[in-house]
Tab-separated table of C-alpha atoms and ligand atoms in Angstrom:
chain	number	residue	atom	x	y	z
A	1	MET	CA	2.131	3.570	27.850
A	2	ALA	CA	5.643	2.370	26.963
A	3	THR	CA	7.214	-0.754	28.471
A	4	LYS	CA	10.814	-1.755	29.113
A	5	SER	CA	10.811	-4.275	26.256
A	6	LYS	CA	13.349	-3.616	23.547
A	7	ILE	CA	11.798	-2.911	20.165
A	8	THR	CA	13.071	-5.552	17.757
A	9	TRP	CA	11.290	-4.542	14.556
A	10	CYS	CA	13.608	-3.700	11.658
A	11	PRO	CA	14.820	-0.106	12.006
A	12	GLY	CA	12.375	2.087	10.112
A	13	CYS	CA	9.560	-0.474	10.066
A	14	PRO	CA	6.200	1.339	9.957
A	15	ASN	CA	5.001	-0.922	12.775
A	16	SER	CA	6.653	1.636	15.044
A	17	GLN	CA	4.412	4.355	13.653
A	18	ILE	CA	1.344	2.249	14.395
A	19	LEU	CA	2.635	1.678	17.915
A	20	VAL	CA	3.240	5.370	18.616
A	21	SER	CA	-0.115	6.350	17.081
A	22	PHE	CA	-1.909	3.863	19.302
A	23	ARG	CA	-0.096	4.912	22.460
A	24	GLN	CA	-1.031	8.531	21.791
A	25	VAL	CA	-4.671	7.704	21.082
A	26	VAL	CA	-5.027	5.707	24.292
A	27	THR	CA	-3.303	8.418	26.313
A	28	GLU	CA	-5.657	11.050	24.903
A	29	LEU	CA	-8.770	8.931	25.447
A	30	VAL	CA	-7.761	8.381	29.063
A	31	GLN	CA	-6.973	12.067	29.607
A	32	ASN	CA	-10.354	13.036	28.135
A	33	GLY	CA	-12.212	10.624	30.384
A	34	LEU	CA	-13.363	8.455	27.477
A	35	LEU	CA	-11.442	5.365	28.537
A	36	LYS	CA	-10.288	3.779	31.774
A	37	ILE	CA	-6.889	2.237	31.208
A	38	GLU	CA	-7.737	-0.714	33.447
A	39	ASN	CA	-10.654	-1.473	31.124
A	40	MET	CA	-8.507	-1.752	28.015
A	41	ALA	CA	-7.542	-5.184	26.744
A	42	ALA	CA	-5.140	-5.385	23.807
A	43	PHE	CA	-4.718	-8.575	21.801
A	44	ALA	CA	-2.159	-9.613	19.217
A	45	GLY	CA	-1.750	-12.514	16.841
A	46	ILE	CA	1.363	-14.067	15.365
A	47	GLY	CA	3.506	-12.093	12.958
A	48	CYS	CA	5.809	-9.107	13.165
A	49	HIS	CA	2.843	-7.038	14.339
A	50	GLY	CA	2.389	-9.379	17.331
A	51	LYS	CA	5.309	-7.856	19.182
A	52	ILE	CA	3.205	-4.760	19.726
A	53	SER	CA	1.615	-6.295	22.814
A	54	ASP	CA	5.070	-6.254	24.449
A	55	TYR	CA	5.391	-2.534	23.838
A	56	ILE	CA	2.129	-1.189	25.265
A	57	ASN	CA	1.574	-1.076	28.978
A	58	VAL	CA	-2.021	-2.302	29.112
A	59	ASN	CA	-3.683	-5.653	29.806
A	60	SER	CA	-2.679	-7.766	26.850
A	61	PHE	CA	-2.948	-11.232	25.359
A	62	THR	CA	-0.974	-12.855	22.558
A	63	SER	CA	-2.827	-15.610	20.765
A	64	LEU	CA	-2.040	-18.563	18.552
A	65	HIS	CA	-1.743	-17.791	14.860
A	66	GLY	CA	-5.083	-16.631	13.508
A	67	ARG	CA	-6.904	-17.266	16.792
A	68	MET	CA	-6.878	-13.787	18.243
A	69	ILE	CA	-10.449	-12.909	17.371
A	70	PRO	CA	-12.033	-15.763	19.369
A	71	ALA	CA	-9.999	-14.632	22.373
A	72	MET	CA	-11.147	-11.040	21.869
A	73	THR	CA	-14.772	-12.075	21.506
A	74	GLY	CA	-14.541	-14.257	24.599
A	75	ALA	CA	-13.098	-11.434	26.668
A	76	LYS	CA	-15.767	-9.004	25.525
A	77	CYS	CA	-18.557	-11.504	26.208
A	78	ALA	CA	-17.215	-12.257	29.670
A	79	ASN	CA	-16.749	-8.601	30.558
A	80	PRO	CA	-18.681	-6.202	28.283
A	81	SER	CA	-17.189	-3.184	30.077
A	82	LEU	CA	-13.822	-3.906	28.426
A	83	THR	CA	-12.558	-1.913	25.462
A	84	VAL	CA	-11.120	-4.679	23.311
A	85	VAL	CA	-8.535	-3.877	20.664
A	86	GLY	CA	-6.733	-6.422	18.509
A	87	PHE	CA	-3.654	-6.067	16.342
A	88	SER	CA	-3.323	-8.578	13.561
A	89	GLY	CA	-1.366	-9.065	10.365
A	90	ASP	CA	-2.757	-9.732	6.930
A	91	GLY	CA	-1.554	-13.323	7.105
A	92	ASP	CA	-2.948	-13.734	10.616
A	93	SER	CA	-6.330	-12.264	9.593
A	94	TYR	CA	-6.871	-13.401	6.017
A	95	ASP	CA	-5.048	-16.724	5.911
A	96	GLU	CA	-4.955	-18.515	9.274
A	97	GLY	CA	-7.791	-16.575	10.898
A	98	LEU	CA	-10.163	-15.838	8.048
A	99	GLU	CA	-13.164	-17.766	9.354
A	100	HIS	CA	-12.968	-16.011	12.751
A	101	LEU	CA	-12.716	-12.626	11.080
A	102	ILE	CA	-15.831	-13.154	8.983
A	103	HIS	CA	-17.903	-14.373	11.915
A	104	ALA	CA	-16.826	-11.536	14.210
A	105	ALA	CA	-17.943	-9.046	11.568
A	106	LYS	CA	-21.183	-10.973	11.011
A	107	ARG	CA	-21.966	-10.958	14.743
A	108	ASN	CA	-21.094	-7.275	15.119
A	109	SER	CA	-19.107	-8.084	18.213
A	110	ASP	CA	-18.075	-4.833	19.897
A	111	ILE	CA	-14.352	-5.250	19.291
A	112	ASN	CA	-11.778	-3.302	17.287
A	113	LEU	CA	-9.439	-4.889	14.786
A	114	PHE	CA	-6.360	-3.105	13.448
A	115	VAL	CA	-4.742	-5.085	10.629
A	116	HIS	CA	-1.094	-4.359	9.830
A	117	ASP	CA	-1.396	-4.873	6.087
A	118	ASN	CA	1.927	-5.480	4.351
A	119	ARG	CA	0.792	-8.149	1.878
A	120	VAL	CA	3.500	-10.635	2.776
A	121	PHE	CA	4.323	-13.133	5.525
A	122	ALA	CA	7.105	-11.025	7.020
A	123	LEU	CA	7.988	-12.761	10.293
A	124	THR	CA	8.813	-15.953	8.389
A	125	THR	CA	11.057	-13.872	6.094
A	126	GLY	CA	8.869	-13.300	3.078
A	127	GLN	CA	6.262	-15.659	1.639
A	128	PHE	CA	3.167	-14.705	-0.358
A	129	ASN	CA	-0.155	-14.451	1.461
A	130	ALA	CA	-3.815	-13.868	0.628
A	131	LEU	CA	-3.260	-10.200	-0.220
A	132	SER	CA	-0.031	-10.527	-2.201
A	133	PRO	CA	-0.488	-9.357	-5.778
A	134	LYS	CA	-0.560	-11.746	-8.697
A	135	GLY	CA	2.965	-12.257	-9.987
A	136	PHE	CA	4.534	-11.560	-6.574
A	137	LYS	CA	7.905	-13.304	-6.338
A	138	SER	CA	8.753	-14.614	-2.899
A	139	LYS	CA	10.450	-17.539	-1.220
A	140	SER	CA	7.293	-19.605	-1.613
A	141	THR	CA	6.477	-18.299	-5.098
A	142	PRO	CA	9.877	-18.008	-6.846
A	143	PHE	CA	8.269	-17.770	-10.288
A	144	GLY	CA	5.562	-15.350	-9.151
A	145	SER	CA	2.214	-15.985	-7.496
A	146	ILE	CA	-0.425	-17.297	-9.898
A	147	GLU	CA	-3.288	-16.257	-7.576
A	148	GLU	CA	-5.257	-13.017	-7.443
A	149	PRO	CA	-5.514	-11.316	-4.013
A	150	PHE	CA	-8.964	-10.568	-2.623
A	151	ASN	CA	-10.224	-7.217	-1.431
A	152	SER	CA	-10.369	-7.371	2.366
A	153	LEU	CA	-12.500	-4.236	2.709
A	154	PHE	CA	-15.155	-5.654	0.380
A	155	LEU	CA	-15.075	-8.803	2.421
A	156	MET	CA	-15.658	-6.952	5.687
A	157	LEU	CA	-18.482	-4.872	4.243
A	158	SER	CA	-20.280	-7.909	2.935
A	159	ALA	CA	-19.669	-9.863	6.150
A	160	GLY	CA	-21.436	-7.222	8.251
A	161	ALA	CA	-18.752	-5.013	9.825
A	162	THR	CA	-20.382	-1.799	11.049
A	163	PHE	CA	-17.209	0.311	10.812
A	164	VAL	CA	-14.864	-0.133	7.847
A	165	ALA	CA	-11.824	2.087	7.366
A	166	ARG	CA	-8.348	2.172	5.925
A	167	THR	CA	-5.330	4.260	6.845
A	168	TYR	CA	-1.636	4.456	6.063
A	169	ALA	CA	0.862	3.873	8.868
A	170	GLY	CA	3.120	6.681	7.631
A	171	ASP	CA	0.330	9.212	8.143
A	172	MET	CA	0.249	9.156	11.912
A	173	ALA	CA	-2.223	12.030	12.314
A	174	GLY	CA	-4.677	10.289	10.010
A	175	THR	CA	-4.084	6.935	11.688
A	176	LYS	CA	-4.765	8.419	15.112
A	177	LYS	CA	-8.091	9.868	13.960
A	178	ILE	CA	-9.175	6.545	12.497
A	179	MET	CA	-8.081	4.598	15.584
A	180	GLN	CA	-9.953	6.932	17.889
A	181	ALA	CA	-13.110	6.746	15.775
A	182	ALA	CA	-12.866	2.961	15.676
A	183	ILE	CA	-12.396	2.584	19.418
A	184	THR	CA	-15.332	4.871	20.192
A	185	HIS	CA	-17.617	3.116	17.662
A	186	LYS	CA	-20.021	0.616	19.197
A	187	GLY	CA	-19.828	-2.571	17.147
A	188	PHE	CA	-17.271	-4.402	15.051
A	189	SER	CA	-14.655	-1.908	13.844
A	190	TYR	CA	-12.318	-3.000	11.101
A	191	VAL	CA	-9.309	-0.862	10.199
A	192	ASP	CA	-6.907	-1.844	7.450
A	193	ILE	CA	-3.562	-0.142	8.132
A	194	ILE	CA	-1.262	-0.159	5.115
A	195	GLN	CA	2.104	-0.978	6.649
A	196	PRO	CA	4.819	-1.586	4.060
A	197	CYS	CA	7.331	-4.242	5.073
A	198	ILE	CA	10.529	-2.440	4.226
A	199	THR	CA	12.555	-5.652	4.320
A	200	PHE	CA	10.511	-8.191	2.348
A	201	PHE	CA	8.015	-6.171	0.297
A	202	ASP	CA	8.802	-2.484	0.263
A	203	THR	CA	5.731	-0.730	-1.150
A	204	ARG	CA	6.488	2.718	0.293
A	205	ASP	CA	7.130	4.379	-3.062
A	206	TYR	CA	4.001	2.858	-4.529
A	207	PHE	CA	1.707	3.916	-1.733
A	208	LYS	CA	3.088	7.362	-1.073
A	209	ASP	CA	1.984	8.430	-4.549
A	210	LYS	CA	-1.320	6.570	-4.494
A	211	VAL	CA	-2.963	7.197	-1.140
A	212	TYR	CA	-5.428	10.040	-0.648
A	213	TRP	CA	-8.068	10.848	1.957
A	214	ILE	CA	-11.700	10.594	0.965
A	215	GLY	CA	-13.943	13.617	1.385
A	216	GLU	CA	-16.652	14.708	3.758
A	217	ASP	CA	-19.313	12.546	2.089
A	218	PHE	CA	-17.888	9.724	4.156
A	219	PRO	CA	-18.480	7.715	6.248
A	220	THR	CA	-21.663	6.613	4.568
A	221	ASN	CA	-24.295	4.178	5.791
A	222	ASP	CA	-24.954	3.178	2.177
A	223	LEU	CA	-23.239	-0.117	1.455
A	224	LYS	CA	-23.259	0.405	-2.307
A	225	VAL	CA	-21.640	3.832	-2.073
A	226	ALA	CA	-18.979	2.475	0.280
A	227	MET	CA	-18.213	-0.407	-2.067
A	228	GLU	CA	-17.871	1.903	-5.051
A	229	LYS	CA	-15.395	4.077	-3.188
A	230	ILE	CA	-13.391	1.113	-1.967
A	231	SER	CA	-13.215	-0.315	-5.494
A	232	GLU	CA	-10.925	2.567	-6.460
A	233	ASN	CA	-8.242	0.597	-4.681
A	234	ALA	CA	-6.003	-1.188	-7.157
A	235	GLU	CA	-5.429	-4.674	-5.824
A	236	ASP	CA	-3.199	-5.606	-8.743
A	237	LEU	CA	-0.009	-4.313	-7.185
A	238	PRO	CA	2.549	-3.724	-8.606
A	239	ALA	CA	0.880	-3.389	-12.024
A	240	GLN	CA	-1.409	-0.781	-10.547
A	241	ALA	CA	-3.579	1.828	-12.133
A	242	GLY	CA	-5.724	3.505	-9.528
A	243	LYS	CA	-5.450	5.577	-6.414
A	244	VAL	CA	-5.818	4.127	-2.943
A	245	PRO	CA	-8.497	5.892	-0.879
A	246	LEU	CA	-8.064	6.248	2.877
A	247	GLY	CA	-10.667	7.111	5.482
A	248	ILE	CA	-13.792	5.762	7.131
A	249	PHE	CA	-15.860	4.351	4.300
A	250	TYR	CA	-18.802	2.889	6.169
A	251	LYS	CA	-20.350	3.316	9.596
A	252	VAL	CA	-23.737	2.195	10.883
A	253	ASP	CA	-25.245	1.627	14.309
A	254	LYS	CA	-26.648	-1.828	14.982
A	255	PRO	CA	-27.146	-3.903	18.122
A	256	THR	CA	-23.929	-5.616	19.091
A	257	PHE	CA	-23.444	-9.305	19.723
A	258	GLU	CA	-22.862	-8.672	23.410
A	259	GLU	CA	-26.021	-6.563	23.745
A	260	GLU	CA	-28.054	-9.341	22.167
A	261	LEU	CA	-26.317	-11.935	24.324
A	262	TYR	CA	-27.120	-10.193	27.606
A	263	LYS	CA	-30.702	-9.264	26.707
B	1	LIG	FE1	8.685	-4.727	9.777
B	1	LIG	FE2	9.010	-6.287	7.647
B	1	LIG	FE3	10.973	-6.051	9.459
B	1	LIG	FE4	8.720	-7.358	10.025
B	1	LIG	S1	10.246	-7.943	8.508
B	1	LIG	S2	9.766	-5.884	11.358
B	1	LIG	S3	7.157	-6.147	8.935
B	1	LIG	S4	10.147	-4.416	8.126
């Protein structure tokens, strides 16, 4: 699964943990006969996360900023036998690409989105983005952001995603389980991966004390129950109060966009 490309992420960046988790999941799925490697297509957007497509030895595509999801949807429509996985950043997904994200969830396209969530534009050396907390000081907000972030998991639930989960990059065993469940789910799978940017917004200390795995009552197919659980997440970093639940919050089976298309 590895390539000869030199890894250029900052030493210690949790992107590497996401990369290794993914490589292991794909290797195991192939070994267990659940995936043909030639049928996997991996996509990436623009951002630090985007380098991941250089480091995994599968069919891959790197898109323009925020335009990865249309490429993923197009590939899946053209060849429904593909297993389509996309890696995106929070800026790529929730700023430049927000409209594509919402419509992919609404359509229930059978694609898998893994968002490297570090709450900052990292590749451009640290500017606030849609998930940065109010008061966040950055190069573009030197006196602190005056905007509230939004809750991306709420957004995906209300948009129609049929698989909504969150994991923490530092917990590789947990991340692998979530990735495997997402890839084997039929429909739009959304996984928020908390990935602290250790250079421009180091939230490791905050998250290591706050994250916990939800219990066996989940995943639920009850939207209200899923929303209540997700609302435990404190989005007011760093003036936080709550814990940050991890796990698969919501999972339902519905016809996919591609099934409807080919009917
Ligand atoms: Fe990772 Fe941040 Fe460095 Fe980018 S800038 S490679 S997200 S630590």
